[in-house]
Coordinates of C-alpha atoms in Angstrom, one line a residue:
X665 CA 53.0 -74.4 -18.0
X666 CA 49.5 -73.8 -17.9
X667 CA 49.4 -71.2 -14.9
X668 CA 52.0 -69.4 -16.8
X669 CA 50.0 -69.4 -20.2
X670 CA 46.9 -68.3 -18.2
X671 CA 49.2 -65.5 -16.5
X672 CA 50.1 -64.4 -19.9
X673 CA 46.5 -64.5 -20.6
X674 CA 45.5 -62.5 -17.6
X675 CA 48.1 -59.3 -18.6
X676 CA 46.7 -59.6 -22.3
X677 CA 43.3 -59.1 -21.1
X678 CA 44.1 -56.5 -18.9
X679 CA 46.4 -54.5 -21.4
X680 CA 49.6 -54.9 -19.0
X681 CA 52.1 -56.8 -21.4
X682 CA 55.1 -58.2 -19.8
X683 CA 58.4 -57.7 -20.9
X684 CA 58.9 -60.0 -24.0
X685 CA 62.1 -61.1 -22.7
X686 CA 60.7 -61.8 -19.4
X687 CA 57.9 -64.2 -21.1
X688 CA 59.9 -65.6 -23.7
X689 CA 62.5 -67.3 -20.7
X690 CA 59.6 -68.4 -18.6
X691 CA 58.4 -69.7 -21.8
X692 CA 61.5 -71.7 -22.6
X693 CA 62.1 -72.4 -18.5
X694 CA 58.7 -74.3 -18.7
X695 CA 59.0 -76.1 -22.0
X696 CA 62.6 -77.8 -20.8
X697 CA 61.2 -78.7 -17.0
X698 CA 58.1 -80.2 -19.1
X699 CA 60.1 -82.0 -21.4
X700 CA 62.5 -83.6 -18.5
X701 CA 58.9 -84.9 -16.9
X702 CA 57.7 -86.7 -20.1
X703 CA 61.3 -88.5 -20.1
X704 CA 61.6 -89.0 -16.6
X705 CA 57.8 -91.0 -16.9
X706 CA 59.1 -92.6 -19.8
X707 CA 61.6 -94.3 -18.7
X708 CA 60.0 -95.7 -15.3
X709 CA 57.6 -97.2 -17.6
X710 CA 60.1 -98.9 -19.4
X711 CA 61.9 -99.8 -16.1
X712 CA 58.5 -101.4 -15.4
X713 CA 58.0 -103.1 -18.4
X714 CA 61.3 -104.4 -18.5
X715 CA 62.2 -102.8 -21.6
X716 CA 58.8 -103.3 -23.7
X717 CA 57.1 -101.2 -25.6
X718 CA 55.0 -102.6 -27.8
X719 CA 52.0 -102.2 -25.8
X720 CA 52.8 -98.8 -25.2
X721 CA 53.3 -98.7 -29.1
X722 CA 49.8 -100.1 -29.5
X723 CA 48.2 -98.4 -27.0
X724 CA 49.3 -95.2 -28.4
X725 CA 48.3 -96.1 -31.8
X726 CA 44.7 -96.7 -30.0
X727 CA 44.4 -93.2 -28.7
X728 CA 45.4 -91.6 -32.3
X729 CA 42.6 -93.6 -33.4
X730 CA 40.1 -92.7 -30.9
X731 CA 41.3 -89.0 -31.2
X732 CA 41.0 -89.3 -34.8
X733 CA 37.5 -90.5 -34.2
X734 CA 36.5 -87.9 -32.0
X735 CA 38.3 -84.7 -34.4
X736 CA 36.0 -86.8 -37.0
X737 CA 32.6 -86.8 -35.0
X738 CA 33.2 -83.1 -33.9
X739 CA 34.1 -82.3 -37.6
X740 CA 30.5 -84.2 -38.4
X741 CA 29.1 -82.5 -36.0
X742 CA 29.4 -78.7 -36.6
X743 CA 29.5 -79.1 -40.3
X744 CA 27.1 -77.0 -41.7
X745 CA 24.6 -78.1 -45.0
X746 CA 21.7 -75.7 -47.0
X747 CA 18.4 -75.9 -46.6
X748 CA 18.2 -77.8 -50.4
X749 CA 20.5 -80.3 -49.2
X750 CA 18.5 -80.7 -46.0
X751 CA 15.4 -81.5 -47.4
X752 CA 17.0 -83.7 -50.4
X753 CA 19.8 -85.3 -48.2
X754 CA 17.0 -86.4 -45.4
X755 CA 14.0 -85.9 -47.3
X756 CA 12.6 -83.2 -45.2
X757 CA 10.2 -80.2 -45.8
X758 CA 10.5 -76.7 -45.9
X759 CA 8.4 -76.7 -42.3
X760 CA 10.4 -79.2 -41.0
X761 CA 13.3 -77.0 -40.7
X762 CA 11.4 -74.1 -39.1
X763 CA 13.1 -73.8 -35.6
X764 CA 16.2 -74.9 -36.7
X765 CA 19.1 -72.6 -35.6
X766 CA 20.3 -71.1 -38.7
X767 CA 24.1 -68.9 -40.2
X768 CA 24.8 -66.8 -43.1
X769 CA 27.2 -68.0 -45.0
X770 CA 29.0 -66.6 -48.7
X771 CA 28.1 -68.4 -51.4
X772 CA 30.1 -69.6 -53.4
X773 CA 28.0 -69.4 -56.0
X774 CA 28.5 -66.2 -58.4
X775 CA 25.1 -67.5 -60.0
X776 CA 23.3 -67.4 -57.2
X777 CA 22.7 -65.2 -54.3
X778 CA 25.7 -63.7 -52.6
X779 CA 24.6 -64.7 -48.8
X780 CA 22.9 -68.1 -47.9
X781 CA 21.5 -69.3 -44.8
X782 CA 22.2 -72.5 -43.7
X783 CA 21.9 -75.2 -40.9
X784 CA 23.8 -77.3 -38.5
X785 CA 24.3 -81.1 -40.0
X786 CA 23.6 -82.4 -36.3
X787 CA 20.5 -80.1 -35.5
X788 CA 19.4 -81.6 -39.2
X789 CA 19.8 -84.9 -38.6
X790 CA 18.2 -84.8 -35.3
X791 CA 15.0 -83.2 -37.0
X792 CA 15.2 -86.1 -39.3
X793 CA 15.0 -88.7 -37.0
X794 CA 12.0 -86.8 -35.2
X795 CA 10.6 -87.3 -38.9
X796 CA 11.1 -90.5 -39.6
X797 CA 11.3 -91.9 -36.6
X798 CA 14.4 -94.3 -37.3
X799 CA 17.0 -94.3 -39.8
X800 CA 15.7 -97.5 -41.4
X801 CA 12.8 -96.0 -42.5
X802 CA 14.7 -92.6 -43.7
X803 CA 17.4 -95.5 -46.1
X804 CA 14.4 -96.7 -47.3
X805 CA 12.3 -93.7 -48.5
X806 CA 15.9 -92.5 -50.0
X807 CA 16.2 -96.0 -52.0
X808 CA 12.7 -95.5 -53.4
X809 CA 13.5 -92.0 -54.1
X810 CA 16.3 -93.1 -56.2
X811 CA 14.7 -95.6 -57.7
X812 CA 12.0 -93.0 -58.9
X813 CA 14.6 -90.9 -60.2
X814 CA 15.9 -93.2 -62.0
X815 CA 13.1 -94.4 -63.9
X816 CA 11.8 -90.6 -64.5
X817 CA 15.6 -90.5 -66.0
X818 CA 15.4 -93.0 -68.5
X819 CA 12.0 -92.3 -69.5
X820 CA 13.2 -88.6 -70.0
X821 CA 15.8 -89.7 -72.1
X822 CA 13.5 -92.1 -74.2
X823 CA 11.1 -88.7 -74.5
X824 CA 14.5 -86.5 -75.5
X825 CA 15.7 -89.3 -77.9
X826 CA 11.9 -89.5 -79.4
X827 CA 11.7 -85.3 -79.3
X828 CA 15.0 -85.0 -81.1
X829 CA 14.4 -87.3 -84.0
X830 CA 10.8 -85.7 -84.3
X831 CA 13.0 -82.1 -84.2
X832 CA 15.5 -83.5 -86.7
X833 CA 12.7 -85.0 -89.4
X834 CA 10.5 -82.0 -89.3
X835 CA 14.0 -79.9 -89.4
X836 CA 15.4 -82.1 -92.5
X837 CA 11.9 -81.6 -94.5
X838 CA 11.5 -77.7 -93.7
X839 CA 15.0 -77.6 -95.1
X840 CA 14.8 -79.5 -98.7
X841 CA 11.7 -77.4 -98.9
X842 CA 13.0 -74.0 -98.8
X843 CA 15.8 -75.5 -101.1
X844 CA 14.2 -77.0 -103.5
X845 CA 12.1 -73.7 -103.1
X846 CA 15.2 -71.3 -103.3
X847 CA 17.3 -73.4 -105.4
X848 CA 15.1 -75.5 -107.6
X849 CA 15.2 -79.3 -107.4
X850 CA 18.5 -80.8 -107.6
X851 CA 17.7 -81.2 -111.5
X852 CA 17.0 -78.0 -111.8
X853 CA 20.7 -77.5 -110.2
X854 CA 22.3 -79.6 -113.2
X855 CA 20.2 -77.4 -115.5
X856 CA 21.9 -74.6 -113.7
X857 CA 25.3 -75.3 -114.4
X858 CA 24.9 -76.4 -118.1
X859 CA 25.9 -73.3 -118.6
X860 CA 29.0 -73.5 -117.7
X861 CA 29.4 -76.9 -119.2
X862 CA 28.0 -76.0 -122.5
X863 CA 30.7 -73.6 -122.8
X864 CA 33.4 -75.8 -121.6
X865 CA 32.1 -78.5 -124.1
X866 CA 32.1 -76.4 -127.4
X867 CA 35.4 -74.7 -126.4
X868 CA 36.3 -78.6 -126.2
X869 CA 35.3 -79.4 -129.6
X870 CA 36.4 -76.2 -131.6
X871 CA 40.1 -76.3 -129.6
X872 CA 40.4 -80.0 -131.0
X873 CA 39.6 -78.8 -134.3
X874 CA 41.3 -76.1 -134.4
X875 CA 44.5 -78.0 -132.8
X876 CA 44.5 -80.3 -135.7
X877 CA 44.3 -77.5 -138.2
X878 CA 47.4 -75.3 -136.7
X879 CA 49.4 -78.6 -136.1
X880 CA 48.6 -79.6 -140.2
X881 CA 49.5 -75.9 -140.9
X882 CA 53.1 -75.9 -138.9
X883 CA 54.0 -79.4 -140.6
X884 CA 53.2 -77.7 -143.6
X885 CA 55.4 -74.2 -143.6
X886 CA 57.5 -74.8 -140.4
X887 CA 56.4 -71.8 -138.5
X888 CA 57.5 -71.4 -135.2
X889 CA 54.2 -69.0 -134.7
X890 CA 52.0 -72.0 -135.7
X891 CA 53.4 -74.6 -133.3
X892 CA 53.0 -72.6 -130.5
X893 CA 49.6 -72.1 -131.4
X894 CA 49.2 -75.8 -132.1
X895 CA 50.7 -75.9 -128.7
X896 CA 48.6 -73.6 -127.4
X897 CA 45.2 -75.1 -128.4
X898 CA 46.5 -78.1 -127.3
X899 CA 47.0 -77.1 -124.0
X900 CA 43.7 -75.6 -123.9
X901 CA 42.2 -79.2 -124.9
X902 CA 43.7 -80.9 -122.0
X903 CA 42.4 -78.2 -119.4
X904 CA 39.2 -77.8 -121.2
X905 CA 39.1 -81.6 -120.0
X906 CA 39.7 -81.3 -116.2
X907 CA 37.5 -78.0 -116.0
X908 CA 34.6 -80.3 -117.8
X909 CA 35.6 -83.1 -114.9
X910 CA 35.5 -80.8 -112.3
X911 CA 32.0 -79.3 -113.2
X912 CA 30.7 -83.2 -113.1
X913 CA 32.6 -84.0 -109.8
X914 CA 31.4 -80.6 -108.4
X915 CA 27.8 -81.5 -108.7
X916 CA 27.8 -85.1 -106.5
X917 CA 25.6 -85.2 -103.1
X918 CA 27.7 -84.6 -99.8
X919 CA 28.5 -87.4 -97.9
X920 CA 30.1 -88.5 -94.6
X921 CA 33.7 -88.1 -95.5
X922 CA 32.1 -84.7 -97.4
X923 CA 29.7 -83.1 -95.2
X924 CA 29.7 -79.3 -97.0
X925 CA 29.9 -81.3 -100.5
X926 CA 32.2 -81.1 -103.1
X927 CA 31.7 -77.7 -104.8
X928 CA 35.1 -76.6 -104.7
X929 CA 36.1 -79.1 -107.4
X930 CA 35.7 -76.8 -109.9
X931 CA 38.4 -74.6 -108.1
X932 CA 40.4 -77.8 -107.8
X933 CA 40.3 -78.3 -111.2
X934 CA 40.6 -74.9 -112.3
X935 CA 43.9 -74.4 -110.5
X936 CA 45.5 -77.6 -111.9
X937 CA 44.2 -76.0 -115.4
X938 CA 46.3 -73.0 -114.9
X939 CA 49.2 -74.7 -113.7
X940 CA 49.0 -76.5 -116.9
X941 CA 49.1 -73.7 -119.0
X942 CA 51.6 -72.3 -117.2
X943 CA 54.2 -75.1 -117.5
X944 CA 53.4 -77.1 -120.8
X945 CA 51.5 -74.2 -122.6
X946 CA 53.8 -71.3 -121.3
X947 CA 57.2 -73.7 -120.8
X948 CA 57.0 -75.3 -124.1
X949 CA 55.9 -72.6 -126.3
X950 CA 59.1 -69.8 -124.9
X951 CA 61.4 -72.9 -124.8
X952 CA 60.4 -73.4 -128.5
X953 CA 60.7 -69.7 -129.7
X954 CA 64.2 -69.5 -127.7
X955 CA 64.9 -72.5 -129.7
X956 CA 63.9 -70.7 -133.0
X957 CA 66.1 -67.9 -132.3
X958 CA 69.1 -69.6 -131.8
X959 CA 68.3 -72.1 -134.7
X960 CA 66.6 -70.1 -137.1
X961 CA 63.8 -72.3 -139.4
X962 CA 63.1 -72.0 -143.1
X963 CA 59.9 -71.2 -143.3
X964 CA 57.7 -71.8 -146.8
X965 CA 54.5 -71.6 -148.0
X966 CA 53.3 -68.8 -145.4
X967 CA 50.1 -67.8 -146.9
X968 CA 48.3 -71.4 -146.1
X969 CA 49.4 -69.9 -142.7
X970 CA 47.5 -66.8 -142.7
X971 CA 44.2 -68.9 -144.1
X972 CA 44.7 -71.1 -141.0
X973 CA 45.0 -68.6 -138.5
X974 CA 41.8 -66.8 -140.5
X975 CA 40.1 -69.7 -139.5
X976 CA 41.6 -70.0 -135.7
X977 CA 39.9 -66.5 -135.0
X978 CA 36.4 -66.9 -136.6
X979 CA 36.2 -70.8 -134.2
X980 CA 38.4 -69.2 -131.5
X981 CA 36.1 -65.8 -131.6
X982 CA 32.9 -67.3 -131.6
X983 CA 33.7 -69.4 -128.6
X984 CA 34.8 -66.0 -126.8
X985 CA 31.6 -64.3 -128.0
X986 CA 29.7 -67.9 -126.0
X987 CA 32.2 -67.4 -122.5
X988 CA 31.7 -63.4 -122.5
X989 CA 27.7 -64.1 -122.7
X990 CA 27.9 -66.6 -120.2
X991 CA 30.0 -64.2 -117.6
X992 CA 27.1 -61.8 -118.0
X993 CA 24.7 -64.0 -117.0
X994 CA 26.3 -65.3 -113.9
X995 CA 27.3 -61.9 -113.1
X996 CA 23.7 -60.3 -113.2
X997 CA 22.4 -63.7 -111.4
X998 CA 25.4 -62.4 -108.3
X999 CA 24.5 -58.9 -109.0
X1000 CA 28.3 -58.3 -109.6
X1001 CA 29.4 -55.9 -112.5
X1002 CA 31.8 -58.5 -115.0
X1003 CA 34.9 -57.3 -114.0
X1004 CA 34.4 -58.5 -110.6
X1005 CA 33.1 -61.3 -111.6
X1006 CA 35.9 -62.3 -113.6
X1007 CA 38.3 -61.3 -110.3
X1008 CA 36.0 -62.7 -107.9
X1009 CA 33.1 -64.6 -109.1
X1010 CA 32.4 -68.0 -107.5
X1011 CA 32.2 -69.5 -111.4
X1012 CA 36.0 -70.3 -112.3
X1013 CA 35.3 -72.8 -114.9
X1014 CA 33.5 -70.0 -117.2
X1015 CA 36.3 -67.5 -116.2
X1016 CA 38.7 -69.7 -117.3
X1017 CA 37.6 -70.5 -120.4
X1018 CA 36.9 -66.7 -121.6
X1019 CA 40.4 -66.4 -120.3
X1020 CA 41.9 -69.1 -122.2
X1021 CA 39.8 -67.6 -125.6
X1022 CA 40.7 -64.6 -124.9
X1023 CA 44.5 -65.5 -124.8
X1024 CA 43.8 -67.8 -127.8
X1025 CA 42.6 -65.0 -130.1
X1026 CA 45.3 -62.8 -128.5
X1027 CA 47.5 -65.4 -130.1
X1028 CA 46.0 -65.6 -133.2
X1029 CA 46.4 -62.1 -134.0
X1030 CA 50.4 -62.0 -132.4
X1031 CA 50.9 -64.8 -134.7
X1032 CA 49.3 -63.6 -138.1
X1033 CA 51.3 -60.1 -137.1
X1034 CA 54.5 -61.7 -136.9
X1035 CA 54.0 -64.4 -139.8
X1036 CA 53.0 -60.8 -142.0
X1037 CA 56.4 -59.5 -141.0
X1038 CA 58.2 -62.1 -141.4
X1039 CA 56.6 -62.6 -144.9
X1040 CA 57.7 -59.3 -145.8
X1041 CA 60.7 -59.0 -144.7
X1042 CA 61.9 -62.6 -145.5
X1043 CA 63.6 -61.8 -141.5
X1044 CA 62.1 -65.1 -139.4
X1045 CA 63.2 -63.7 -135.9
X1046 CA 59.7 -62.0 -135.5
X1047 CA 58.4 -65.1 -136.2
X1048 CA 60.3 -66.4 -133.5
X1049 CA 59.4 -63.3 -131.5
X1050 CA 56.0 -64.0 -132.0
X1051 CA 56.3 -67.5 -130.3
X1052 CA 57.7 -65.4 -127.2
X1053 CA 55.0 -63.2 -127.2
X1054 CA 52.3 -66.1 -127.2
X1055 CA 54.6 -68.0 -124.5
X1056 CA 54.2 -64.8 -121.9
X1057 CA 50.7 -63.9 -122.6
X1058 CA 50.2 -67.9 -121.8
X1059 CA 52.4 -67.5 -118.3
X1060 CA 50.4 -64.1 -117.4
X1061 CA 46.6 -66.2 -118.2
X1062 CA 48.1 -69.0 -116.2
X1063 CA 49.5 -66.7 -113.3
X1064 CA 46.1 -65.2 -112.7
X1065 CA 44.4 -68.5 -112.7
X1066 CA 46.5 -70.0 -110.0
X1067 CA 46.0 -66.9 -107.8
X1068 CA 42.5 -66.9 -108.4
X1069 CA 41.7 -70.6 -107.4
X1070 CA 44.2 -71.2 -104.9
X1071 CA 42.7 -67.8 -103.2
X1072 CA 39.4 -69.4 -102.9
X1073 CA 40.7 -72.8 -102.2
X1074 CA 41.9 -71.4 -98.8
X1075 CA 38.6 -70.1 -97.8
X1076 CA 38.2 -66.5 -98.9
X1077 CA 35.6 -64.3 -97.5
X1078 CA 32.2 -63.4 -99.4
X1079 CA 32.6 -59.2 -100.2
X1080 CA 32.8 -57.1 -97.0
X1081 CA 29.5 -55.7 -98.4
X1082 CA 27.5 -58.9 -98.6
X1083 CA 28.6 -59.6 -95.2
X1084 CA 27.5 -56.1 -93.8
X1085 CA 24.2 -57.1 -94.8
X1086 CA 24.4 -60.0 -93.5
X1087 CA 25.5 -58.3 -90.1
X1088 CA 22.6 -55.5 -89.9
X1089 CA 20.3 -58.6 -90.7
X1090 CA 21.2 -60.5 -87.8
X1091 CA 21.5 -57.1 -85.7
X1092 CA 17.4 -56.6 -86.7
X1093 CA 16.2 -59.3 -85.4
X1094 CA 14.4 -58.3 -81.8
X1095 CA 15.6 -61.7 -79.9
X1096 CA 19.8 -60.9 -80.4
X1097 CA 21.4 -58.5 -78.6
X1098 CA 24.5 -58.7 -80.3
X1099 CA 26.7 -60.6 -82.8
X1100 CA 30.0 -61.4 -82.7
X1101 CA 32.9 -63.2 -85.0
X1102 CA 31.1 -63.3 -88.3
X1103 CA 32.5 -65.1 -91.0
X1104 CA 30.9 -65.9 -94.3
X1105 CA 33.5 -67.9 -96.7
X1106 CA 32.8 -69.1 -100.4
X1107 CA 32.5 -73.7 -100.7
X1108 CA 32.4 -73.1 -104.4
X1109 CA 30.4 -71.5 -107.1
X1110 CA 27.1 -71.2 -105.8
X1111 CA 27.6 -72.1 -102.2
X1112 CA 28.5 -70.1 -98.8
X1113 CA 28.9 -70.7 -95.2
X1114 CA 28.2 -68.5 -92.9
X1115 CA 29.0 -68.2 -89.4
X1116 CA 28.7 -66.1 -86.6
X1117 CA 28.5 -66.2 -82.4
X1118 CA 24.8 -64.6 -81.4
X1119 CA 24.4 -63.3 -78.1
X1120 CA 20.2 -64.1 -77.7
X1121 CA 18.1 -61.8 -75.4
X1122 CA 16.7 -64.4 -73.0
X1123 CA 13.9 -61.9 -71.8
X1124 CA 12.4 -62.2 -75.2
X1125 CA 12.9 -65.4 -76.1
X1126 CA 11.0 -65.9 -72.7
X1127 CA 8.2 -63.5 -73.9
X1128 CA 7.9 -65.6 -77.0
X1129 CA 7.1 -68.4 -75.0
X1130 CA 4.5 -66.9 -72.5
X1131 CA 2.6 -65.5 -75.6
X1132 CA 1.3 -69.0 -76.2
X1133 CA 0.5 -69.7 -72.2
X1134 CA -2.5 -68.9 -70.3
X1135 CA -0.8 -66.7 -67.6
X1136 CA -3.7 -67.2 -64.9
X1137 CA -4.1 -70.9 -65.1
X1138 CA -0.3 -70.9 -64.8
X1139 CA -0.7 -69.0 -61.7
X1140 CA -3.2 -70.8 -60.0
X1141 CA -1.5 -74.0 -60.4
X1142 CA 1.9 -72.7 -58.9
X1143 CA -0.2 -71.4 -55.9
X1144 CA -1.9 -75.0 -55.3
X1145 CA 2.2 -76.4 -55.0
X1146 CA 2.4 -77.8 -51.5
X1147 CA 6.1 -79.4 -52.1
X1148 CA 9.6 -78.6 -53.7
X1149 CA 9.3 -82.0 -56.0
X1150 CA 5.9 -80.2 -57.9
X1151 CA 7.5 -76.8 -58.2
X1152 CA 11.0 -78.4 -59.6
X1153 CA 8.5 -80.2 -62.2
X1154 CA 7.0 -77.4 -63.4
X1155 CA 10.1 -75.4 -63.9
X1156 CA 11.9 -78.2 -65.8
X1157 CA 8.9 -78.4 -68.0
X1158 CA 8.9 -74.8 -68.6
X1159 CA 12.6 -74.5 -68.9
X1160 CA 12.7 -77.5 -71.4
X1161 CA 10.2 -75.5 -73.7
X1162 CA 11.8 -72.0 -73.0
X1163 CA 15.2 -73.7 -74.7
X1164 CA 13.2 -75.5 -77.3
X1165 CA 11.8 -72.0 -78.2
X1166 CA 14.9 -70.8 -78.5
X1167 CA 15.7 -74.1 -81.0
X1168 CA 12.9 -73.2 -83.2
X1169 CA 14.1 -69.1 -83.5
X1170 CA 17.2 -70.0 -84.5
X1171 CA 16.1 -72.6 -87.0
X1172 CA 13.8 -69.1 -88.4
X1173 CA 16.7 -67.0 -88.6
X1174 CA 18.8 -69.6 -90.6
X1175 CA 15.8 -70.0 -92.8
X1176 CA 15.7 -65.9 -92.8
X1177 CA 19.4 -65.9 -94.1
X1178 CA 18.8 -68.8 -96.7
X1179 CA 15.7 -67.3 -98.0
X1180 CA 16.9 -63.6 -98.8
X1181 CA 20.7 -64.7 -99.7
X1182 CA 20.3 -67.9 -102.0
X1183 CA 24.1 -68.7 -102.1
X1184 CA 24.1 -69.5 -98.3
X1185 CA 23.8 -73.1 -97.8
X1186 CA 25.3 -73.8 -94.5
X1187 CA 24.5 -71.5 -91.3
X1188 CA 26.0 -71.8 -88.3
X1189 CA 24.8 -69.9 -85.4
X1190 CA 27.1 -70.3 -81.6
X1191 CA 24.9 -69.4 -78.5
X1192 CA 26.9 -67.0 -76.2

């Protein structure tokens, strides 16, 4: 068998093939004949050892296992191992390797350099020994090195741990500063939204009144026009109520269970409002003029009526006149125009309210028009009519309402114009190169998060930190390094201050967004 492989051999080398059928059959000829020998010895060992072949079993096993050893020290052997896992493995130096027969291998690596050199795991350890002279001594200096880096671990972390809470404190103060700054103290953020509340609390007061006036009024000629409005102010009462809740729930600190804090209460609230109106001010007050219609009232003493609703619209009016002058204000404080504040401003308890006047003097004047007719025509279907009319412009106020709110409840984005600025305001900053995903959605009335993924130039971030090094001290240090453990010191140092660089630009920035937009409160800034 082998003379005919190295035959086969021979005619390869020399470029003569042989006939493939030729070599195939001599192939197969030699396999069979060697196959018949390994029987043939087989069984005169069994013959010899009268049938047993459990030490032959054993013995066999043996050999896999000294074959296995020796595929396992040749495999040790010519395994090959980089220079920094030389000199870390057996705790060797850079000169220690010199002499050492070296191959290029691909790295792996896409970080690192496409080719690296490296050395036979025998020739190494042979070097080492020459080094340390046993490999007692070589365990030993390993252990301590361990050991070391260990302890230089732990008292790393300690130094982080310390670092980060020194990072955090300092962080937390600079940030209540340029709040309290930006924003005003948290009382001056009550003072803020009285406001609002002042509004919501005198529409309270002249609703009630009014309420009781309409209700006295229907009781009194049997209007269908006047219950609806008593129905109406009614309505506006109870929502008056949650919008007033929501502006005290609105204003509580963030917790754990609230990190971003509760701002969006007063959208909460606001939506429940208009589905209120919608179903008991809108429901009730159609279901009532249907009712009128198909049982027509008698209707007396319809003058006390028109005094009543005279009285509705002067109350009604001048709490209008208080939600239109608060709008204004909020919107010049947003820079909006007032239509656009009333579609998209971040205040919905003011909004609500003027919309709920305006709806209520709307129905003062649908109802004193159809109570006139009706008067002089003696015909009380417009009266009925009337109560329609009021029921729909009820159902159109609450509709709008409900869009309004739930729009912002699900996270709607600040105007694309805002967050352009935003954008080129990032994009001006010399350290990003580019920024990617923004997002910027509303938390409530005064609040916005912003978000965005930066993609930092690392070269001047670097340059940042060099500014504030002496340059040739640095160098002359480096050059007095005589081992890898001093050079991987300095360039954890240098790294660790490089990334806390980068810590403290992005903590400027934030501040940068905070400080020239006043309605951001929350910035969050991904690293690419």
């Amino acid at each position: 068998m082998a003379s005919l492989c190295c035959r086969c051999y021979s005619f390869i080398r020399s470029g003569k093939l042989p006939n493939p059928y030729f070599v195939n059959k001599r192939l197969i000829s030699a396999l069979i004949r060697n196959k018949k020998a390994h029987n043939n010895n087989y069984l005169t060992r069994l013959a010899s050892t009268g049938g047993s072949t459990g030490n032959n079993n054993n013995n066999s096993n043996n050999n896999n296992n000294n074959n296995k050893d020796t595929y396992n020290g040749f495999y040790w052997r010519n395994t090959f191992i980089t220079g920094q896992r030389a000199m870390t493995d057996y705790l060797l130096e850079i000169e220690d390797l010199e002499g050492l027969s070296q191959r290029t291998f691909r790295n792996a690596d896409e970080s690192g350099p496409q080719l690296v050199n490296c050395y036979l795991k025998s020739d190494v350890e042979k070097r080492a020994l020459e080094v340390w002279g046993s490999w007692g001594l070589l365990e030993k200096a390993l252990d301590i090195r361990r050991r070391q880096a260990k302890e230089e671990d732990r008292r790393r972390e300690g130094l982080n741990a310390l670092i980060a809470l020194l990072k955090k404190v300092k962080k937390e103060s600079t940030r209540k500063h340029v709040e309290t700054e930006v924003y005003g103290d948290p009382q001056k953020r009550v003072e803020l939204l009285q406001g609002s509340a002042r509004v919501v609390f005198y529409a309270i007061a002249s609703n009630t009144v009014v309420m009781i006036i309409k209700l006295l009024s229907y009781l009194y000629t049997g209007s269908a026009s006047m219950l609806s409005e008593a129905i109406h102010s009614l309505v506006d009462v109870l929502n008056q109520c949650l919008l007033a809740f929501g502006i005290t729930q609105s204003i509580r600190k963030p917790d754990l269970s609230h990190p971003y804090g509760f701002s969006r209460a007063r959208y909460v609230y606001s939506l429940i409002s208009g589905i209120g109106i919608f179903f008991l001010g809108c429901g009730v007050t159609v279901y009532h003029g249907i009712n009128s219609i198909m049982y027509p009232p008698i209707l007396s003493h319809l003058p006390a009526a028109f005094v009543v609703l005279a009285g509705s619209l002067l109350v009604e009016g001048a709490t209008l006149i208080a939600a239109i002058r608060q709008v204004q204000i909020s919107a010049a404080e947003t820079k909006m125009s007032f239509k656009d504040f009333v579609l998209r401003g971040r205040d919905p308890t003011t909004v609500s309210v003027l919309l709920e006047d305006s709806v209520a003097v709307g129905g003062v004047l649908i109802a004193a028009a159809c109570l006139w007719l009706t008067h002089s025509t003696g015909n009380a279907l417009y009266d009925s009519i009337g109560s329609l009319s009021i029921g729909g412009l009820l159902g159109l106020a609450a509709l709008f309402l409900i869009q309004r709110n739930t729009s912002a409840l699900v996270g709607r984005s600040i105007p694309s114009n805002d967050l352009k600025r935003l954008t080129d305001l990032l994009e001006g900053d010399i350290i990003i190169r580019s920024i990617h995903d923004v997002k910027a959605t509303d938390l409530g009335p005064d609040s916005v998060r912003f978000k965005a993924e930066v993609n930092f130039d690392g070269r001047e971030v670097t340059r940042l930190h060099l500014q504030k090094l002496d340059l040739e001290r640095i160098l002359k240090d480096i050059q007095g390094y005589t081992t890898v453990t001093e050079l991987e010191r300095f360039l954890l140092e240098h790294g660790e201050q490089v990334v806390d660089k980068l810590g403290s630009e992005v903590d400027r920035i934030e501040m940068k967004l905070k400080k020239d937009n006043p309605e951001i409160r929350h910035v969050d800034l991904e690293i690419l």
